[in-house]
Amino acid sequence: MRVGVITFPGSLDDVDAQRAVRYADGEAVPLWHGDHDLKGVDAVVVPGGFSYGDYLRCGAIARFAPVMQEVIEAANKGMPVLGICNGFQILAEAHLLPGALTRNHKLHFVCRDQWLAVENNTTAWTTRYDRNAEILVPLKSGEGGYQADEDTLKELEDNGRVVFRYVGDNPNGSRNNIAGITNARGNVVGLMPHPEHAIDALTGPTDDGLGMFLSLLDTVVKA
Amino acid sequence: MARVVVDVMPKPEILDPQGQAVANALPRLGFDGVTAVRQGKHFELEVADDVDDATLAKIAETFLANPVIEDWTVRRVEA
Amino acid sequence: MARVVVDVMPKPEILDPQGQAVANALPRLGFDGVTAVRQGKHFELEVADDVDDATLAKIAETFLANPVIEDWTVRRVEA
Amino acid sequence: MIDTVKNAEATPDQEQPYKELGLKDDEYARIKEILKRRPTDAELAMYSVMWSEHCSYKSSKVHLKYFGDTTTDEMRGKMLAGIGENAGVVDVGDGWAVTFKVESHNHPSYVEPYQGAATGVGGIVRDILAMGARPLAVMDPLRFGRPDAEDTKRVLPGIVAGVGGYGNCLGLPNIGGEVVFDESYQGNPLVNALCVGAMRVEDLHLAHASGTGNKVILYGARTGLDGIGGVSVLASETFDDTAGKRKKLPSVQVGDPFTEKVLIECSLELFEKGLVAGIQDLGGAGLSCATSELASAGDSGMHVRLDRVPLRATGMTPAEILSSESQERMCAVVEPANVEAFMEVCAKWDVIATEIGEVTEGDRLVITYHDEVVVDVPPRTVAHEGPVYHRPIQRPADQDELQANTPDSLPRPGRDELLALVKTMAASPNLASKKWVTQQYDRYVRGGTVLAQPSDSGMIRIDEETGRGVALSTDCNGRYTLLDPYEGAKLALAEAYRNVAATGATPVAVTNCLNFGSPEDPAVMWQFEQAVKGLADGCAELGIPVTGGNVSFYNQTGSTAILPTPVVGVLGVIDDVRRRIPTGIGAEAGETLLLLGETHDEFGGSEWAHHVHGHLGGRPPKVDLAREKLLGEILVAGSRDGMVSAAHDLSEGGLAQALVETCLIGEVGARVFPEGDLFTSLFSESAGRVLVAVPRTEEQRFTDMCTARRLPWRKIGVVDPESNALEVQGLGELPLDELREAWEGTLPALFD
Ligand SMILES: Nc1ncnc2c1ncn2[C@@H]1O[C@H](COP(=O)(O)OP(=O)(O)O)[C@@H](O)[C@H]1O
Ligand SMILES: [Mg+2]
């Protein structure tokens, strides 16, 4: 399994995403924002961080990077793509996922260990979890509030496209406590919390996040 | 050279925690009479004379604002 | 009820990384002709009619802006 | 017109605003003597910043020398670079070198809390980068005025957001710090920032400009009018009619963490490819500092062409370019053959890089502006041979009175009030949970954080293969230091040392940030001298060297100085982070709680006297560094042999607070049976104590070891996974959710 991990100027959790891929026995392939091809990878992770400083809006500049045009094309053809935190924001800006991420309702950056309910275990990235399993992973973001109009929310809810939901008090003002969603096809998943920081209880709260990368392994092997 | 101002505001139906925080703080600081505050972004651009209004609108719509959550206005101002 | 707009901008001599990021990105997105961008904050306030200009100036100066690094303007607009 | 050297020679009597620039008459005279003429505007700007207290250490130098004098060769054994370099470097084993340093950014953070704190973090990170290391983590010891004061509501949230905003965006985990409140910091908060980095031993880069013909390359952000502050008096003289008088510029800088992040990655790639012969960060005093220090530390001269410096503002004068404190810039010395490759790496990262000069023969620093010489100086006189003051020192007249005013006569709580006091103290702003602050900081990024807040120290894994890592803690109790600066500094050292040992790491090196009032006040100078002596003597006793630090004077409001605040940072090494000792109890079923060390009736400067009675007087707790060392050895041995499942040092708030924290962090109850006078055993702040949890199976082995090594210990309780309460035998119990509300509720109530 070869998994591309994109590095934009200002990406931060790219090393962590690469490590998570390795922990799942995959090969992590670094992709550069200026690349015009995906080096034949089986899947792509768009990692967390502050691409281009996130100065205008999170992900607003990164979405236009050359490598993203390749990702958009591949995703539309069914390649598994995971956007974590800033990666989720980029995928939303790139219209691979609906909605937008806005400033946390309490206006502070929030770093905390967060319980999530896995509500959809049929996406390319979540097959290893039981449906409605609860997992504990870090959440760390300043603009993690998920917003979408009523129609979009209904569409997401009605079709099981809410993949992760916050358990307990809402950390950032997300509509419907949404922590992560998928596209209609189930190959593109974006979430604000950081599964790649929960792959080893030594450096994370748990190893609950590893399941996402192992799920991908199954998806890729099956494909 | 022209000077262009683009204002980007959260859509009315979208929560605006920043504006709300300002509105809540004002009475505490002794300023009464401000009943609502919304906070957005203000851009000042210097643009070449041959950049037309359609291009400016496109810049605002595709880049400076995210139409999912934000409204925008563009106006040319005297330099 | 009056509507008041306060714009807060980084002082010209102060670094404006946000504006710079926008300015640098535009040509990459295929928009040429924008030579400089500065980014600030835009506030829209609803204020009671008895709030005078001096109070508005004070709100801007002491709270909405930090005059050490930012300039501000206040204007009343038609509602 | 630009003031050139030629012009200066031709107009020897022209008046210069040296006083406005902070130079004294005799200092100005000395500059003239060195140059054998009047300085040019640019030279004056350069000398005035470099000879400022901040850059030249003119008041502290004679005292700081004591650190070197008391460091033995044995202590120096693992030190690869020490005081005088950008940051100290220590060999931590497995071929790794670790560099760390703490610096202050106090005043700018008061003026503009967010940006002041942000650029404080940015500055210290560049210091670490300039050693050739990858920055790994940051910490932020902070001090504020009264928690309920209106200005604290302005300053604290801004500073915390600034530390987080910059550090988070750089991708550096925040692994610890302090939040302390005291009236004395009301108009003068302290923002200290620490950075730790690591590199392979052979990759250590020192700031030298050797090798004639080597190029000087400035890279990173453009140079603007930031932080020019004082130097604008020069600008208005040279600028008046053409551009209009330049208004007084703020001496505040705005940071751009994104640019710094890219600068870090770019620099690391440059180091890795071996393209850098020497490197220096640009911090306070900007190019003045970088060029004079690089030239001074090398063995040759340097020629810099100021007109090549990429600018952000128009019409900047040479003096302004030299003094600009624009952030996110570095200066490298590069062999001519490597320049092209250097530029390629910078282009890859979109980093602006400009060759601005070269290393020359001889020993002059010559700076030209459009081919006219505006600076021609011996660099050592700027960078290293600044003025040295022997400031008057006087023990304060009221020091005896202060020490005589002991807390002994303060009314103590009755037995039936003790349990409530445990809760009251847990909710006091200084002891309350700092989660409101720390949850604004990313502690996970890069995946190396093994311990962070609320642990006794932060711990970072350096080597993923071997598991080798380092632990860090910063501490200082300014009340102790006021009561006795010598002992107080030792206590700060002892606490940081103990915090590091409590996580299972072996303390190896020390850094410090000495925050004091005005050096022109003899009483402050006495505090300073005493604190330096205490810290140095303490380090000698512990056998670990001071590898670097920072001095911040003039921290006062009017004539009232802050509490003397020598923040001490201790670095420890752990060969395998998997054996770290956590702070929370309850990891193993049926743990025994042991109290190591001895408790005396010691309440001078205590949190109880402060919070309950607003009292500050008497003597601080006694400090016994031999005992601290023994305690450290026991903890490391306990960690190595898997005998200790949790540990938490006792400090402010004493045993009661340590119990509250271990229970709440571990999310499990405990039953304890303190002995003797219960008030003393619960709230005294005697040093040299640690609360440990040992699995019942290890209890005998561990206590035997303590007994054999003559470390006093006492079984003080048991972990009780069934109970959701802290029970103090004979007094009753405190439900954990009630305690949590008290402990975690205070800061949100104040600052949300
Ligand atoms: N400003 C801060 N930034 C990061 N961590 C902090 C800060 N303030 C406190 N902490 C963390 O909170 C915990 C408790 O702090 P403190 O009570 O000062 O510890 P101690 O008394 O053991 O030195 C520690 O882990 C400390 O590193
Ligand atoms: Mg501690």
PDB file of C-alpha atoms and ligand atoms in Angstrom, chain D residues 454-457 473-475 495-496 498-500 502 583 648-652 661, ligand 2:
ATOM      1  CA  PRO D 454      -0.179  18.959  33.545  1.00  0.00           C
ATOM      2  CA  SER D 455       2.876  16.757  34.179  1.00  0.00           C
ATOM      3  CA  ASP D 456       5.728  17.867  36.399  1.00  0.00           C
ATOM      4  CA  SER D 457       7.887  18.266  33.329  1.00  0.00           C
ATOM      5  CA  SER D 473      10.803  21.981  33.661  1.00  0.00           C
ATOM      6  CA  THR D 474      10.931  25.683  34.496  1.00  0.00           C
ATOM      7  CA  ASP D 475      10.247  27.024  37.948  1.00  0.00           C
ATOM      8  CA  GLU D 495      12.088  22.543  42.163  1.00  0.00           C
ATOM      9  CA  ALA D 496      12.906  22.359  38.486  1.00  0.00           C
ATOM     10  CA  ARG D 498      12.885  17.681  41.250  1.00  0.00           C
ATOM     11  CA  ASN D 499      10.219  18.077  38.558  1.00  0.00           C
ATOM     12  CA  VAL D 500      12.541  16.595  35.971  1.00  0.00           C
ATOM     13  CA  ALA D 502       9.956  13.027  39.085  1.00  0.00           C
ATOM     14  CA  THR D 583       1.833  12.315  37.322  1.00  0.00           C
ATOM     15  CA  HIS D 648       4.363  14.191  41.663  1.00  0.00           C
ATOM     16  CA  ASP D 649       6.636  16.692  43.311  1.00  0.00           C
ATOM     17  CA  LEU D 650       5.439  18.775  46.238  1.00  0.00           C
ATOM     18  CA  SER D 651       5.740  22.518  45.832  1.00  0.00           C
ATOM     19  CA  GLU D 652       3.305  25.409  46.239  1.00  0.00           C
ATOM     20  CA  GLU D 661      -3.651  16.884  41.444  1.00  0.00           C
TER      21      GLU D 661
HETATM   22 MG    MG E   2       5.896  20.252  39.683  1.00  0.00          MG
END
